[in-house]
Every structure is written in structure tokens, then in C-alpha cells.
Coordinates of C-alpha atoms in Angstrom, one line a residue:
M204 CA -64.4 -17.9 -71.4
K205 CA -67.6 -19.1 -69.7
R206 CA -67.8 -18.6 -66.0
I207 CA -68.5 -21.8 -64.1
G208 CA -70.0 -21.8 -60.6
S209 CA -72.5 -23.4 -58.3
F210 CA -74.2 -22.6 -55.0
L211 CA -75.6 -24.4 -52.0
I212 CA -77.5 -23.6 -48.8
V213 CA -77.5 -25.9 -45.7
L214 CA -79.7 -25.4 -42.6
A215 CA -78.8 -27.1 -39.4
L216 CA -81.5 -28.3 -37.2
I217 CA -79.3 -30.8 -35.3
A218 CA -75.7 -31.5 -36.2
A219 CA -74.1 -34.8 -35.1
M220 CA -70.7 -36.3 -35.8
A221 CA -70.2 -40.0 -36.1
G222 CA -67.1 -41.3 -34.7
C223 CA -63.2 -44.9 -35.0
G224 CA -58.2 -47.2 -31.2
Y225 CA -54.6 -51.0 -28.8
I226 CA -54.1 -50.8 -32.6
S227 CA -52.9 -53.5 -35.0
P228 CA -52.9 -54.1 -38.8
S229 CA -56.4 -55.1 -40.0
G230 CA -56.9 -58.8 -39.6
G231 CA -54.3 -59.1 -36.8
G232 CA -56.4 -61.0 -34.4
D233 CA -59.6 -61.2 -32.3
Y234 CA -59.7 -58.5 -29.6
G235 CA -63.4 -58.4 -28.8
E236 CA -65.4 -55.4 -29.9
S237 CA -63.2 -53.5 -32.4
Y238 CA -63.3 -51.0 -35.3
T239 CA -61.2 -50.2 -38.3
L240 CA -59.1 -47.0 -38.7
T241 CA -58.0 -46.2 -42.3
I242 CA -55.3 -43.6 -42.5
T243 CA -54.1 -41.8 -45.7
S244 CA -52.3 -38.6 -46.6
T245 CA -52.1 -36.1 -49.4
A246 CA -48.8 -35.4 -51.3
G247 CA -46.2 -33.6 -49.3
G248 CA -46.0 -35.8 -46.2
S249 CA -47.0 -39.0 -44.5
V250 CA -48.5 -40.3 -41.2
T251 CA -45.7 -41.9 -39.3
T252 CA -47.6 -42.8 -36.2
P253 CA -49.3 -45.3 -36.3
G254 CA -48.5 -45.4 -40.1
E255 CA -50.8 -45.5 -43.1
G256 CA -53.2 -48.2 -44.1
T257 CA -56.1 -49.9 -42.4
F258 CA -55.8 -50.9 -38.7
T259 CA -57.9 -52.7 -36.2
C260 CA -58.8 -50.6 -33.2
A261 CA -60.1 -51.7 -29.8
A262 CA -63.3 -50.0 -28.9
G263 CA -62.7 -46.9 -26.8
A264 CA -58.9 -46.9 -27.3
V265 CA -57.0 -43.7 -27.8
V266 CA -54.6 -43.8 -30.7
N267 CA -51.7 -41.4 -31.1
L268 CA -51.4 -39.7 -34.5
L269 CA -48.4 -38.0 -36.0
A270 CA -48.2 -36.5 -39.4
E271 CA -44.8 -35.4 -40.7
P272 CA -44.4 -33.1 -43.8
E273 CA -41.7 -33.4 -46.4
E274 CA -39.2 -30.6 -47.0
G275 CA -41.0 -27.7 -48.6
Y276 CA -44.4 -28.7 -47.3
Q277 CA -46.4 -28.1 -44.1
F278 CA -49.2 -30.0 -42.3
T279 CA -52.6 -28.2 -42.6
S280 CA -55.3 -30.4 -41.1
W281 CA -56.9 -33.8 -40.5
S282 CA -60.0 -34.5 -42.5
G283 CA -62.6 -37.3 -42.8
C284 CA -64.2 -38.8 -39.7
V285 CA -62.6 -36.3 -37.3
G286 CA -65.3 -36.2 -34.7
T287 CA -63.1 -37.7 -32.0
I288 CA -59.7 -36.3 -33.1
A289 CA -58.5 -34.1 -30.2
N290 CA -57.3 -31.3 -32.5
V291 CA -57.7 -31.4 -36.3
T292 CA -55.2 -28.6 -36.9
T293 CA -52.2 -30.1 -35.2
A294 CA -49.9 -32.8 -36.6
L295 CA -49.5 -34.5 -33.2
T296 CA -52.8 -35.4 -31.8
T297 CA -55.0 -38.4 -30.8
I298 CA -58.2 -40.1 -32.0
T299 CA -60.6 -42.1 -29.8
A300 CA -62.2 -45.2 -31.2
S301 CA -66.0 -45.3 -31.1
A302 CA -66.8 -46.5 -34.7
S303 CA -64.9 -47.3 -37.9
Y304 CA -63.2 -44.3 -39.2
S305 CA -61.3 -43.1 -42.3
I306 CA -59.1 -40.0 -41.9
R307 CA -56.6 -38.2 -44.0
A308 CA -53.6 -35.9 -43.2
N309 CA -53.5 -32.9 -45.4
F310 CA -50.3 -31.1 -46.4
S311 CA -49.7 -28.0 -48.5
G312 CA -46.6 -26.6 -50.2
N313 CA -44.9 -23.5 -48.8
S314 CA -45.2 -21.9 -52.2
S315 CA -48.7 -22.1 -53.7
S316 CA -48.1 -20.3 -57.0
P317 CA -47.5 -22.2 -60.2
L318 CA -44.9 -21.0 -62.7
G319 CA -46.0 -17.7 -64.3
I320 CA -48.5 -16.7 -61.6
N321 CA -47.4 -13.9 -59.3
Y322 CA -49.9 -14.3 -56.5
T323 CA -50.7 -16.9 -53.9
E324 CA -53.8 -18.8 -53.1
E325 CA -53.9 -16.9 -49.8
E326 CA -53.9 -13.6 -51.6
A327 CA -56.7 -14.7 -53.8
E328 CA -58.7 -15.8 -50.8
A329 CA -58.3 -12.4 -49.1
L330 CA -59.2 -10.4 -52.2
I331 CA -62.4 -12.4 -52.8
I332 CA -63.6 -11.6 -49.2
V333 CA -62.9 -7.9 -49.9
L334 CA -64.8 -8.0 -53.2
V335 CA -67.7 -9.9 -51.7
N336 CA -67.9 -7.4 -48.8
A337 CA -67.9 -4.5 -51.2
E338 CA -71.0 -6.0 -52.9
R339 CA -72.7 -6.4 -49.5
Q340 CA -71.9 -2.8 -48.5
K341 CA -73.7 -1.6 -51.7
D342 CA -76.8 -3.1 -50.2
D343 CA -76.1 -1.7 -46.7
L344 CA -75.4 -5.2 -45.3
C345 CA -72.9 -6.0 -42.6
T346 CA -69.4 -7.0 -43.8
L347 CA -68.6 -10.7 -43.3
S348 CA -65.9 -11.6 -40.8
E349 CA -63.4 -14.4 -41.5
D350 CA -63.9 -17.5 -39.5
A351 CA -61.1 -20.0 -39.1
L352 CA -63.2 -23.2 -39.3
L353 CA -65.1 -22.0 -42.4
T354 CA -61.7 -21.1 -44.0
D355 CA -60.4 -24.6 -43.2
L356 CA -63.5 -26.3 -44.6
A357 CA -63.3 -24.1 -47.7
R358 CA -59.6 -24.8 -48.3
E359 CA -60.2 -28.5 -47.8
H360 CA -63.0 -28.7 -50.4
S361 CA -61.1 -26.6 -53.0
A362 CA -58.0 -28.9 -52.5
Y363 CA -60.2 -32.0 -53.1
M364 CA -61.8 -30.4 -56.2
A365 CA -58.4 -29.5 -57.6
E366 CA -57.1 -33.0 -56.9
Y367 CA -60.0 -34.6 -58.8
D368 CA -60.5 -31.9 -61.4
L369 CA -64.2 -31.7 -60.5
L370 CA -66.4 -28.7 -59.5
T371 CA -69.0 -30.1 -57.2
H372 CA -70.8 -29.4 -53.9
D373 CA -70.6 -33.2 -53.1
R374 CA -68.0 -34.0 -50.6
F375 CA -65.2 -36.5 -51.5
S376 CA -64.3 -39.6 -49.5
G377 CA -62.5 -38.5 -46.3
E378 CA -63.7 -34.9 -46.5
R379 CA -65.7 -33.2 -43.7
P380 CA -69.2 -32.2 -44.7
L381 CA -70.4 -28.7 -45.2
S382 CA -72.5 -29.0 -42.1
Y383 CA -69.4 -30.0 -40.0
N384 CA -69.7 -28.6 -36.4
M385 CA -72.8 -26.6 -37.1
S386 CA -75.0 -25.7 -34.1
P387 CA -78.8 -25.8 -34.1
G388 CA -80.1 -22.6 -35.6
D389 CA -77.1 -22.1 -37.9
A390 CA -77.4 -21.7 -41.6
R391 CA -74.6 -22.1 -44.2
G392 CA -74.3 -21.3 -47.8
E393 CA -71.6 -22.2 -50.3
N394 CA -70.5 -20.7 -53.6
L395 CA -68.1 -22.4 -55.9
A396 CA -66.1 -21.3 -59.0
K397 CA -63.5 -22.6 -61.4
I398 CA -61.6 -19.7 -63.0
P399 CA -58.8 -20.0 -65.6
T400 CA -55.7 -17.9 -65.0
Q401 CA -55.5 -17.1 -68.7
Q402 CA -58.2 -16.1 -71.2
Y403 CA -56.4 -18.1 -73.9
S404 CA -53.3 -20.3 -74.2
P405 CA -50.6 -19.4 -75.0
G406 CA -51.3 -16.0 -73.7
P407 CA -50.7 -13.6 -70.8
Y408 CA -51.8 -14.5 -67.2
L409 CA -54.6 -12.6 -65.7
S410 CA -53.7 -10.5 -62.6
L411 CA -54.9 -11.3 -59.1
Q412 CA -57.5 -8.5 -59.4
E413 CA -58.8 -9.7 -62.8
V414 CA -59.2 -13.4 -61.7
C415 CA -61.0 -12.5 -58.4
E416 CA -63.2 -10.0 -60.1
W417 CA -64.1 -12.6 -62.7
A418 CA -65.2 -15.0 -60.0
V419 CA -67.2 -12.5 -57.9
S420 CA -68.9 -10.8 -60.9
G421 CA -69.9 -14.3 -62.2
W422 CA -71.5 -15.0 -58.8
M423 CA -73.3 -11.7 -58.8
D424 CA -74.7 -12.5 -62.3
S425 CA -76.2 -15.7 -61.0
D426 CA -79.4 -15.6 -58.8
G427 CA -78.4 -18.3 -56.4
H428 CA -74.8 -17.1 -55.9
R429 CA -76.0 -13.5 -55.6
E430 CA -78.5 -14.6 -52.9
N431 CA -75.7 -16.2 -50.9
I432 CA -73.5 -13.1 -51.2
L433 CA -76.4 -10.7 -50.2
Q434 CA -78.0 -12.9 -47.6
P435 CA -78.7 -10.7 -44.6
I436 CA -78.4 -13.5 -42.0
F437 CA -74.8 -14.4 -43.0
T438 CA -72.2 -12.8 -40.8
E439 CA -69.1 -15.0 -41.2
T440 CA -67.3 -16.5 -44.1
G441 CA -64.3 -18.6 -45.2
V442 CA -62.7 -18.8 -48.6
G443 CA -60.4 -21.5 -49.9
V444 CA -58.5 -21.4 -53.2
S445 CA -56.5 -24.2 -54.9
F446 CA -54.5 -24.0 -58.1
S447 CA -55.0 -26.9 -60.6
E448 CA -53.0 -27.5 -63.8
E449 CA -55.3 -29.1 -66.3
G450 CA -53.9 -29.4 -69.9
A451 CA -52.8 -26.1 -71.2
F452 CA -54.5 -24.1 -68.5
T453 CA -54.0 -23.5 -64.8
Y454 CA -57.3 -23.0 -62.9
L455 CA -58.4 -21.6 -59.6
Y456 CA -60.9 -23.8 -57.7
I457 CA -62.7 -21.4 -55.3
T458 CA -64.9 -22.3 -52.4
Q459 CA -66.6 -19.6 -50.3
I460 CA -68.7 -20.7 -47.3
F461 CA -71.1 -18.4 -45.5
E462 CA -72.6 -18.8 -42.0
G463 CA -75.2 -17.1 -39.8
D464 CA -78.2 -17.6 -37.7
Y465 CA -81.6 -18.2 -39.3

């Protein structure tokens, strides 16, 4: 089975976030200067305050947001134009209108393992970091520490790729960019992979170790991916994994984001 992957490096000179509040359904009247706020959600829950759809927001207004998961799911984060959301990781928060925004509430299932697979997305994420750090140690490089924001961005991107069955560094509508919340002088790199959980179908499922080693060894065999893994300036990382059932196969979409000072 061919290994599939891609890599990307982003340097931040200056990072800026664009920003989107009374609130009424779009087209509900003339309130002076106003913006639109478009709200959607992934499977597993919904936004109950103010609801979902496109709303007209008064400039400068503060809009309450509440995302509620369905049974068996949990809220994970807000994505999209989140520059003025007070807290992107809490279901109950606010957004302040300063431009037209599109945001999405993201939910995940409490069980992230498809039938036949005996490991979770979180276990795959943790093992990939271990394997990547083992490669760095061979070159006497510092081990990468896990960063919560990078992990959140990586999980968000893998979830989008799994949703659209597409391996790409391009960000999807409503997703935060790779450069999100970067500071001047920061550098980020990104490795992607799409790995099948079986070598053939019907056939036995690969173990957690086999799948993760397949991904990391594939990266190490590619100059660009290897450069990201062995980049001395990188000190932090985040990994996101999402399962995707496509035809006869279940795949892992894997995103690893690296960060350091340049």
C-alpha cells in the first residue's frame, strides 16, 4: 500500500486575526452598521443559543453562544472566525461583532474507534509523538513537548480532512488557519498522512504500533517530512488523528504540527 503524505512550513512575521453581535435573523431589519454571523455545527450536537443559520449582528454587540452535545458526544471547540470568541474550548462563551463571521461548533464521539479497531484516536496521537521524538533523539535533538493549541488545530484539520475525504494542507471553510495565534518570530511546520488500517480487505486490522510506524517511517523516507521532524528549531508539537470509513477501508487522517522560534 502506497504511503501518502505531505508537508508544509509557515513562518510568521506578523499574525493578525480578522474578526463578526443585538442579533436577528439575516434580513430582519435596518439597524445601522451591522455584520452577519453564520453558525453551523458538526454531527453530534447543535448550537442552541442563538441557534444555527445566518444572523444580522449589530456592530460591537456581544453575542452569547451555547453548543449542546447529543448523548454519546462531547463539545470540543469552536472553529472558523474565532478571533473575538472569548474561549474557543468552552461550549458556553461569547463572540463580539467587529466584522462578518462564520463559526462552527465541533463535537466528537466519546468512542472514537470504528468496529474492529482496538485503539483510539488519542492513543494513535500519543504514539506518533513518541515515535517522532525517538527519531529526533537519534540526531541528538530535543524532544518535542505537546502543546494544547497545536493539538487542537491538528485535530480540527484531521477532522475536516476525514469529513471531506481529502488530504490537503489547504484549510476548509470555517477552519482556523495553520498560522492561527502565531507570534512574530514563530515558525510552524505540518506533516500529513492518510494511512489505511488494513493492508488489504477483507483482511486483519493493523495494530496501533504498525499503523503509527507506517506513518512515521513514511515521513522519514520523504525529504520534506523528514526535515520537519528533524528541524532543530522546533520545540513543540500537536498531533490530531481522525478515522474515516471510505469504501472497504477505514483510514487514519493524521496531522502533526510543529512550532519553534526561527
